[in-house]
Coordinates of C-alpha atoms in Angstrom, one line a residue:
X466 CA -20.1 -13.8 -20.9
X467 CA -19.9 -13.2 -17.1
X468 CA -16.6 -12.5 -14.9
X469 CA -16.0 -11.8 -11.1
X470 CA -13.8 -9.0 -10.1
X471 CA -12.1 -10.1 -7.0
X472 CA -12.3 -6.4 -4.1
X473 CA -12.5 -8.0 -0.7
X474 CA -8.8 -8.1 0.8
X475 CA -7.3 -5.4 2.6
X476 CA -4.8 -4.4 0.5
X477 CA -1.8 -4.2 3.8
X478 CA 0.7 -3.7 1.4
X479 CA -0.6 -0.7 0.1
X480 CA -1.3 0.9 4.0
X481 CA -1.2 3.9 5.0
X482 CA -3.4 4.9 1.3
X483 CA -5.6 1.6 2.0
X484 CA -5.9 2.8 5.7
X485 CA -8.3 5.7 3.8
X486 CA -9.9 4.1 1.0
X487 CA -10.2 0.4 -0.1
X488 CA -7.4 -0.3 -2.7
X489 CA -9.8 -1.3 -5.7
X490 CA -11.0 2.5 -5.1
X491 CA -7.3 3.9 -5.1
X492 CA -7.6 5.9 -8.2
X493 CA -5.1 5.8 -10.8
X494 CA -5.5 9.1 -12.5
X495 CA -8.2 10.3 -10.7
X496 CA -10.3 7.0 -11.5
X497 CA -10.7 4.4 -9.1
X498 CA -8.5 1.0 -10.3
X499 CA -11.9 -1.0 -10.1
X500 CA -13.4 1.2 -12.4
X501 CA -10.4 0.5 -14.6
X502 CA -11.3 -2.8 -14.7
X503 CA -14.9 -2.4 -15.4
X504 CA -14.0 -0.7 -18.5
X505 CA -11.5 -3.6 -19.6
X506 CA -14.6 -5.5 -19.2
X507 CA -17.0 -4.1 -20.2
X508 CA -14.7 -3.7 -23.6
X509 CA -14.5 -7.0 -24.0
X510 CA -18.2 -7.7 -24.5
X511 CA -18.8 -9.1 -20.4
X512 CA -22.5 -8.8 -20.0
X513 CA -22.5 -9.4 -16.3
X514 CA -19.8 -9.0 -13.1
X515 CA -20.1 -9.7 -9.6
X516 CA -18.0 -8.4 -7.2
X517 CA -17.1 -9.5 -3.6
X518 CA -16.6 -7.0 -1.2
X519 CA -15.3 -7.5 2.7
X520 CA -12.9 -4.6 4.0
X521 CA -14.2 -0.9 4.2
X522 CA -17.0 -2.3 1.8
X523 CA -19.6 0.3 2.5
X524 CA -16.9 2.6 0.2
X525 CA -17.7 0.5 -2.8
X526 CA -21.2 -0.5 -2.0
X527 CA -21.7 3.5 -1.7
X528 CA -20.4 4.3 -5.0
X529 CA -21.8 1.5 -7.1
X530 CA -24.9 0.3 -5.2
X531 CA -25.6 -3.5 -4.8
X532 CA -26.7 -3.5 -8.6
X533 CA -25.9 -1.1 -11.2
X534 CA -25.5 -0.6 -14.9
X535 CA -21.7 1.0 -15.6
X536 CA -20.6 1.1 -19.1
X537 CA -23.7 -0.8 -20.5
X538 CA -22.5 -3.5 -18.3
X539 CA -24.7 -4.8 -15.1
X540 CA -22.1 -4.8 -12.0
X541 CA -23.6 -6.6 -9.0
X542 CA -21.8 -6.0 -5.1
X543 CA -22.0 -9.2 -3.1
X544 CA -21.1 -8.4 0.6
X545 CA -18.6 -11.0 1.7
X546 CA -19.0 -10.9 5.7
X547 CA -15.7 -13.0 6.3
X548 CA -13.0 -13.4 4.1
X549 CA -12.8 -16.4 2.0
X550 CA -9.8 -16.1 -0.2
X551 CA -9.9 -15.6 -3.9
X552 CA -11.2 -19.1 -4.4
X553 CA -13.5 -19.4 -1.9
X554 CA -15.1 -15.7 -2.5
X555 CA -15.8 -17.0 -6.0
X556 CA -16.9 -20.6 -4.8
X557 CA -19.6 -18.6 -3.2
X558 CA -21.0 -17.3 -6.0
X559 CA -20.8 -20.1 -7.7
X560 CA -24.5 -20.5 -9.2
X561 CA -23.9 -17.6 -10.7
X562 CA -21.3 -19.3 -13.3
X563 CA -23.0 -21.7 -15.6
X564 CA -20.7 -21.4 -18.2
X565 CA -16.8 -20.2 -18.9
X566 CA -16.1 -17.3 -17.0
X567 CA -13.3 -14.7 -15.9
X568 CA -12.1 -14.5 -12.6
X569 CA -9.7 -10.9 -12.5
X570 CA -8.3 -8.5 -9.4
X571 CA -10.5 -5.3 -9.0
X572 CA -7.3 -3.9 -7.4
X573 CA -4.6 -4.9 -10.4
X574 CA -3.7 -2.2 -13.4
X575 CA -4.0 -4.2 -16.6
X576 CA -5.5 -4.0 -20.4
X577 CA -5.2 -7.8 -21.4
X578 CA -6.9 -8.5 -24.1
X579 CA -9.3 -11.0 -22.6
X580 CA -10.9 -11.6 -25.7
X581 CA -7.9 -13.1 -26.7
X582 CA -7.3 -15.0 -23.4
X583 CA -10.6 -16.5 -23.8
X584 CA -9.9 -17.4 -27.1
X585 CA -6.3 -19.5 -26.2
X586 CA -8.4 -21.0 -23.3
X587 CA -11.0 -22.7 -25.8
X588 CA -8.6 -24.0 -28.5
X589 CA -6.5 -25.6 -25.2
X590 CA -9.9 -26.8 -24.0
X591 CA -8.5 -26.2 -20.6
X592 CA -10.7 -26.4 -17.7
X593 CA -8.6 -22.9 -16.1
X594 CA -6.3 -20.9 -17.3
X595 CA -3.7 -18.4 -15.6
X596 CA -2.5 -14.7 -17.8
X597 CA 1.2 -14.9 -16.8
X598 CA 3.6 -12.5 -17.0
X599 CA 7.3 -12.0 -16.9
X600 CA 9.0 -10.6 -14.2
X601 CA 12.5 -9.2 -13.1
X602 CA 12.0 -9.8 -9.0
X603 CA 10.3 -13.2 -8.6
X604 CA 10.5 -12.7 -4.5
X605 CA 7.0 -10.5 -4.8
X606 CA 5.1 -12.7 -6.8
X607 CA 3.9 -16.5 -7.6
X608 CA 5.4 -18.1 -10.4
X609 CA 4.1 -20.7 -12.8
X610 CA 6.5 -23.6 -14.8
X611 CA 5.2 -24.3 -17.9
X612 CA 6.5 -26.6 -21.1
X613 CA 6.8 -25.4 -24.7
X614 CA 2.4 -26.2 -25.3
X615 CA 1.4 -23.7 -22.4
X616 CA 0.8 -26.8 -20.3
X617 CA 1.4 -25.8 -16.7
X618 CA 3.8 -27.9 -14.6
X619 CA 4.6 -26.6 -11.3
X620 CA 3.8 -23.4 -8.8
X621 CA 6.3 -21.4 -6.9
X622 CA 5.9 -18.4 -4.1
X623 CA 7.5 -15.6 -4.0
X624 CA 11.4 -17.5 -4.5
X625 CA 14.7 -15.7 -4.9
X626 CA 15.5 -14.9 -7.8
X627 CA 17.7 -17.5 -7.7
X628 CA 15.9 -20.6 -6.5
X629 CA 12.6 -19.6 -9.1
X630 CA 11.9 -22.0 -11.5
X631 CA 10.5 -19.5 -13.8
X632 CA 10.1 -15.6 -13.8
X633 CA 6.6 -16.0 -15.2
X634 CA 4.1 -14.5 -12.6
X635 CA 0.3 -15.3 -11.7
X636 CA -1.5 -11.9 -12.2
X637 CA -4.4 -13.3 -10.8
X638 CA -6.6 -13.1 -13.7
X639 CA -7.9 -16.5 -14.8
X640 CA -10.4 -17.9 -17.2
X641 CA -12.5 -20.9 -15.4
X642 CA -14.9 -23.8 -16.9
X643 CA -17.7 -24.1 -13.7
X644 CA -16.4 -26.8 -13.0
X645 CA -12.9 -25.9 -11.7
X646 CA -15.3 -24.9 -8.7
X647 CA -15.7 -28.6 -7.8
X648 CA -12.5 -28.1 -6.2
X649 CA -13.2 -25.6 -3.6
X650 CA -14.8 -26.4 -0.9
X651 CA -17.9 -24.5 0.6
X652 CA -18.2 -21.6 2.8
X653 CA -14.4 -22.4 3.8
X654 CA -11.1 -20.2 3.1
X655 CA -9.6 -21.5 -0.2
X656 CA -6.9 -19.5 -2.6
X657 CA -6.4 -20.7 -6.1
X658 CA -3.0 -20.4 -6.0
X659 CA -1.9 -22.3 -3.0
X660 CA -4.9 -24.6 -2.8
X661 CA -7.0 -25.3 -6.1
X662 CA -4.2 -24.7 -8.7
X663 CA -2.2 -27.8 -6.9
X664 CA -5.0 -30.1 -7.2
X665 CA -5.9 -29.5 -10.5
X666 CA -1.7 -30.3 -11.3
X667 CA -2.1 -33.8 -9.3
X668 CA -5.6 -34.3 -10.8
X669 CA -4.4 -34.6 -14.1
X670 CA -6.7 -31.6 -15.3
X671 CA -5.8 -29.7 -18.6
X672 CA -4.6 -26.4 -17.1
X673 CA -3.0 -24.0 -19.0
X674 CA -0.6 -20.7 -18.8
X675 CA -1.4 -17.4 -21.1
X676 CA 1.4 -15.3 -22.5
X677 CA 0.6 -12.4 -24.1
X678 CA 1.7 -9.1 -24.9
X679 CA -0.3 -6.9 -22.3
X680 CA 0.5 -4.4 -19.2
X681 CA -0.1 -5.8 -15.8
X682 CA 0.9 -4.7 -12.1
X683 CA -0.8 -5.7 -8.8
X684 CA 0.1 -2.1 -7.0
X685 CA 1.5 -4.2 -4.5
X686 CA 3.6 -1.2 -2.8
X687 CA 3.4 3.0 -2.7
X688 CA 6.4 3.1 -5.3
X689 CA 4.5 0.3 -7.6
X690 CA 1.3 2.8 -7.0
X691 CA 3.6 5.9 -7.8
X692 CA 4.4 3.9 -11.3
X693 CA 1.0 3.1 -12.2
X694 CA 0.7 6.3 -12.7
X695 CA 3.6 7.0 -14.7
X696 CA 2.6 4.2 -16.8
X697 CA -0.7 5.3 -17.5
X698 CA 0.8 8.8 -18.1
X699 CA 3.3 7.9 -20.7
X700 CA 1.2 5.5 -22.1
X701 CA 2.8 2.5 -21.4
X702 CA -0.8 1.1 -20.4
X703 CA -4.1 1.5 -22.2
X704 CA -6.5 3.0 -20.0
X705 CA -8.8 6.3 -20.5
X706 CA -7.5 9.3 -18.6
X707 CA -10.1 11.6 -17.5
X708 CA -10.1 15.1 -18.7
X709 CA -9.1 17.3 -21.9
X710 CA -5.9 16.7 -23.6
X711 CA -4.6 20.4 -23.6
X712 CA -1.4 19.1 -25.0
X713 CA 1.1 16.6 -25.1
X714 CA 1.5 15.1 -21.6
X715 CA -1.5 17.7 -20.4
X716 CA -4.8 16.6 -19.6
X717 CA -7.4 19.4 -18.0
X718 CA -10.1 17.8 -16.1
X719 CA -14.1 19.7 -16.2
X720 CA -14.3 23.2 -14.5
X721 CA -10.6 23.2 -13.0
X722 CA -8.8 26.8 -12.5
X723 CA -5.4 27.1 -13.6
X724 CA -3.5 30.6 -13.4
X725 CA -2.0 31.5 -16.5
X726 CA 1.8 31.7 -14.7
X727 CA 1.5 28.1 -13.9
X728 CA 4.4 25.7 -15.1
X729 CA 4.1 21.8 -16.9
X730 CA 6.5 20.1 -17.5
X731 CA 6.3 16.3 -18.2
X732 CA 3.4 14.3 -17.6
X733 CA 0.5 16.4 -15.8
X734 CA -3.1 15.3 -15.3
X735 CA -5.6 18.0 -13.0
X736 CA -8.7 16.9 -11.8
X737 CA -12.0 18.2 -12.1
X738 CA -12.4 21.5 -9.9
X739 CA -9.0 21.2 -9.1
X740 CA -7.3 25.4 -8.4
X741 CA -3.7 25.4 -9.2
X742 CA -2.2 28.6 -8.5
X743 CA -0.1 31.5 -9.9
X744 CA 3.6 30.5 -10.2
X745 CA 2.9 27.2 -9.3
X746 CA 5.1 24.5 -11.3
X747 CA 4.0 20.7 -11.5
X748 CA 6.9 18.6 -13.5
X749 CA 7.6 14.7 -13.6
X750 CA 4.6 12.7 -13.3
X751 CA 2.4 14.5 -11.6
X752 CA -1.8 13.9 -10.9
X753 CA -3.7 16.7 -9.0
X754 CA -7.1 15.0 -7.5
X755 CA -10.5 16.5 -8.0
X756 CA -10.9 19.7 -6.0
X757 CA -7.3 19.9 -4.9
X758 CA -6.1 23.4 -4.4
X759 CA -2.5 24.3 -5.3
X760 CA -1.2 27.5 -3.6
X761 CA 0.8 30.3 -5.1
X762 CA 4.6 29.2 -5.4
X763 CA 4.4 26.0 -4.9
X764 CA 6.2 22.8 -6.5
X765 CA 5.3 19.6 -6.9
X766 CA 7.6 16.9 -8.9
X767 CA 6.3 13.6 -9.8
X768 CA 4.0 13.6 -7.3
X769 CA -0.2 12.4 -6.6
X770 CA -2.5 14.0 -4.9
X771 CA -5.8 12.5 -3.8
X772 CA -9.2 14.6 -4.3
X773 CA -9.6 17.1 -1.8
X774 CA -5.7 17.6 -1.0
X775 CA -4.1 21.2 -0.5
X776 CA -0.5 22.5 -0.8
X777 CA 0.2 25.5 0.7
X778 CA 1.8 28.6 -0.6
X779 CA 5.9 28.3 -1.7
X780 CA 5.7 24.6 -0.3
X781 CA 7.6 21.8 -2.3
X782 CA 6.8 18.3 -2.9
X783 CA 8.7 15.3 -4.5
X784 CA 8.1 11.9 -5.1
X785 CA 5.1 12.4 -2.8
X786 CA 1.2 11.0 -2.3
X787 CA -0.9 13.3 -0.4
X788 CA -3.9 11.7 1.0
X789 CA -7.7 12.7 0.7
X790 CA -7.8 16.0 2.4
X791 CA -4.6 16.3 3.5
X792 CA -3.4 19.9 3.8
X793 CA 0.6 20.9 2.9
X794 CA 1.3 23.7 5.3
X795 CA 2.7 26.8 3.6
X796 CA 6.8 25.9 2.8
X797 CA 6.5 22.5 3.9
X798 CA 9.5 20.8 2.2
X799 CA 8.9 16.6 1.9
X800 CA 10.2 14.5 -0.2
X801 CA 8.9 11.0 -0.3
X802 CA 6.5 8.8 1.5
X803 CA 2.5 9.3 1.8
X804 CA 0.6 12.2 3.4
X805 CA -2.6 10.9 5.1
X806 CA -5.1 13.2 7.1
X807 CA -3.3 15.1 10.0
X808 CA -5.1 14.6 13.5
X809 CA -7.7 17.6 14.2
X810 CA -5.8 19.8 16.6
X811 CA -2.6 19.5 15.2

C-alpha cells in the first residue's frame, strides 16, 4: 500500500522554530516529527511514500535524499516549486496512486492505527475517508458533522465553541480511492477541506468519518509543541524515544556526559553527545538536543532544547525552547517563549 505525507507549507504558526528549520523536521524528542510519521508508516505495512516538499525544502531533501529506503520502507521527495494546497500537492502526484491510498501530515504527532482506518474505510466502501477526533476548542480546527453510520454531513472552520456543530476535528489524515482525485483540478491550488470535501457532500459520494481511539495533535502553536513533548514523555502517545532508558522518566542518548551531581526529576530525555554539567538539575519535562552543553549550576524546568544549544553556568530556564545553537549566557534568568540564534556581534 502506498501513502503521501503532506511537508510543503510553512508552518507560520509554529514561527520563530519554523523560521530555523521546516516544521516536519521540528523534532519531538530529538527526532524529527516527519520521521515520526515514517515510522507510523512504515508499521503499518506502507511499501511506498511520497512526499511534497516547498518551504526550506533543501532541509528535507538534504536529510533524506530524493529516494531513500527508511525503515524498510522506500520514501520518495517530490519538490513542489509553488504551493498547491493539500489537495492539489497530492493531485500532482496523482499517477502515482492506482489504488487506495493514505494521505497524512508529515508535520502532525499521531499513532493511529491506520491499519484499522483502512480497514473501516473498505467495509464503508467509501470513496475517502477523514480520522476525526474530539476536541475541547473548536476555534483552531475544522470540524466534521456526521450521523450515527459514520456518514459525514456537513464541514465547519474553525467556529466558536458555541456556533460548532460538532467538536469532532479533521486531523488531516485521510484514506482516498484514486478516484477522489477526479475532483481536483490540475496544476491549480486546491485544499480538501474547503474545496474537494464539499463536492464530494453535494455529489452524493459515500464519504465517511473515522473515530478511533488514537493520539493526534497538529503542533499548531509553541505551547501545543511544548506538549508534544510531554505527551510523548509520559507516554500519552506511542512513539520510540531515542536513547537508553536509565530509569523511569530517564532516557540517555549514545556517548552523552552527565556529571554524577546532576539532578532528574520528572520526565528527562538527553541527546546523543549531549554534556550536562556538575550540579546542574533538569525537572518537569525536559529534552536536551544532541550535542547541547549544560553548564555547571544551571536549571532547566520543563524545558526543550534544540541540538547544538548551550546554557551557561548558574543560568535558569523554564517553560523554555532554545533554538539550534542558541547560547544561554551565564545567569540568564527566562521564563517562557523561544530562544532562536542571537545576531553575531551581539
Amino acid at each position: 500500500m502506498k501513502a503521501m505525507a503532506l511537508a510543503a507549507g510553512k508552518g507560520t504558526r509554529l514561527f520563530p522554530l519554523t523560521g530555523e528549520v521546516p516544521k516536519p523536521m521540528a523534532p519531538v524528542v530529538n527526532t524529527p516529527i516527519i520521521e515520526h510519521i515514517f515510522a507510523l508508516l512504515a508499521s503499518h505495512g506502507m511499501q511506498k511514500v511520497y512526499v511534497n516538499v516547498h518551504y526550506l525544502a533543501d532541509a528535507l531533501l538534504d536529510a533524506y535524499g530524493q529516494t531513500s529506503r527508511i525503515n524498510g520502507m522506500e520514501v520518495s521527495l517530490s519538490r513542489e516549486e509553488r504551493l498547491l494546497g493539500t489537495a492539489g500537492g497530492v493531485k500532482r502526484l496523482a499517477d502515482r496512486f492506482d489504488e487506495t491510498f493514505v494521505v497524512v501530515s508529515g508535520d502532525a504527532l499521531t499513532d493511529i492505527d491506520l491499519g484499522e482506518l483502512v480497514a473501516f474505510h473498505r467495509e464503508k466502501e467509501a470513496l475517502a475517508t477523514i480520522a476525526l477526533k474530539r476536541v475541547y476548542d473548536t476555534s483552531e480546527f475544522g470540524v466534521v458533522d456526521i450521523d450515527a453510520e459514520g456518514n459525514i454531513r456537513g464541514f465547519q472552520e474553525k467556529p466558536p465553541p458555541e456556533e460548532a456543530i460538532s467538536t469532532l476535528a479533521n486531523t488531516g489524515i485521510y484514506v482516498l480511492e484514486p478516484r477522489a482525485l477526479e475532483y481536483v483540478p490540475e496544476d491549480t491550488f486546491f485544499d480538501f477541506a474547503k474545496d474537494v470535501f464539499p463536492q464530494l457532500l453535494e455529489a452524493g459520494e459515500r464519504f465517511v468519518g473515522y473515530q478511533g481511539d488514537f493520539y493526534w495533535s497538529d503542533i499548531g502553536t509553541l505551547s501545543a509543541y511544548r506538549q508534544a513533548h510531554y505527551d510523548v514523555l509520559s507516554g500519552k502517545v506511542r512513539v520510540r524515544i531515542p536513547g537508553e532508558k536509565r530509569s523511569e522518566g530517564l532516557w540517555i542518548g549514545e556517548d552523552a556526559k552527565i556529571h554524577p551531581s546532576a539532578s532528574f526529576e520528572g520526565y528527562v530525555v538527553v541527546g546523543g553527545d549531549a554534556v550536562i554539567g556538575r550540579d546542574v538539575v533538569l525537572s518537569g519535562s525536559v529534552t536536551v538536543g544532541r550535542d547541547c552543553w549544560i553548564r555547571r549550576g544551571a536549571t532547566i524546568k520543563s524545558s526543550i532544547l534544540l541540538p547544538g544549544s548551550t546554557v551557561g553556568d548558574g543560568a535558569y530556564l523554564e517553560d523554555c525552547i532554545v533554538g539550534h545553537g542558541y547560547d544561554v549566557r551565564p545567569g540568564e534568568i527566562i521564563r517562557g517563549g523561544a530562544l532562536i540564534r542571537r545576531p553575531p556581534g551581539r
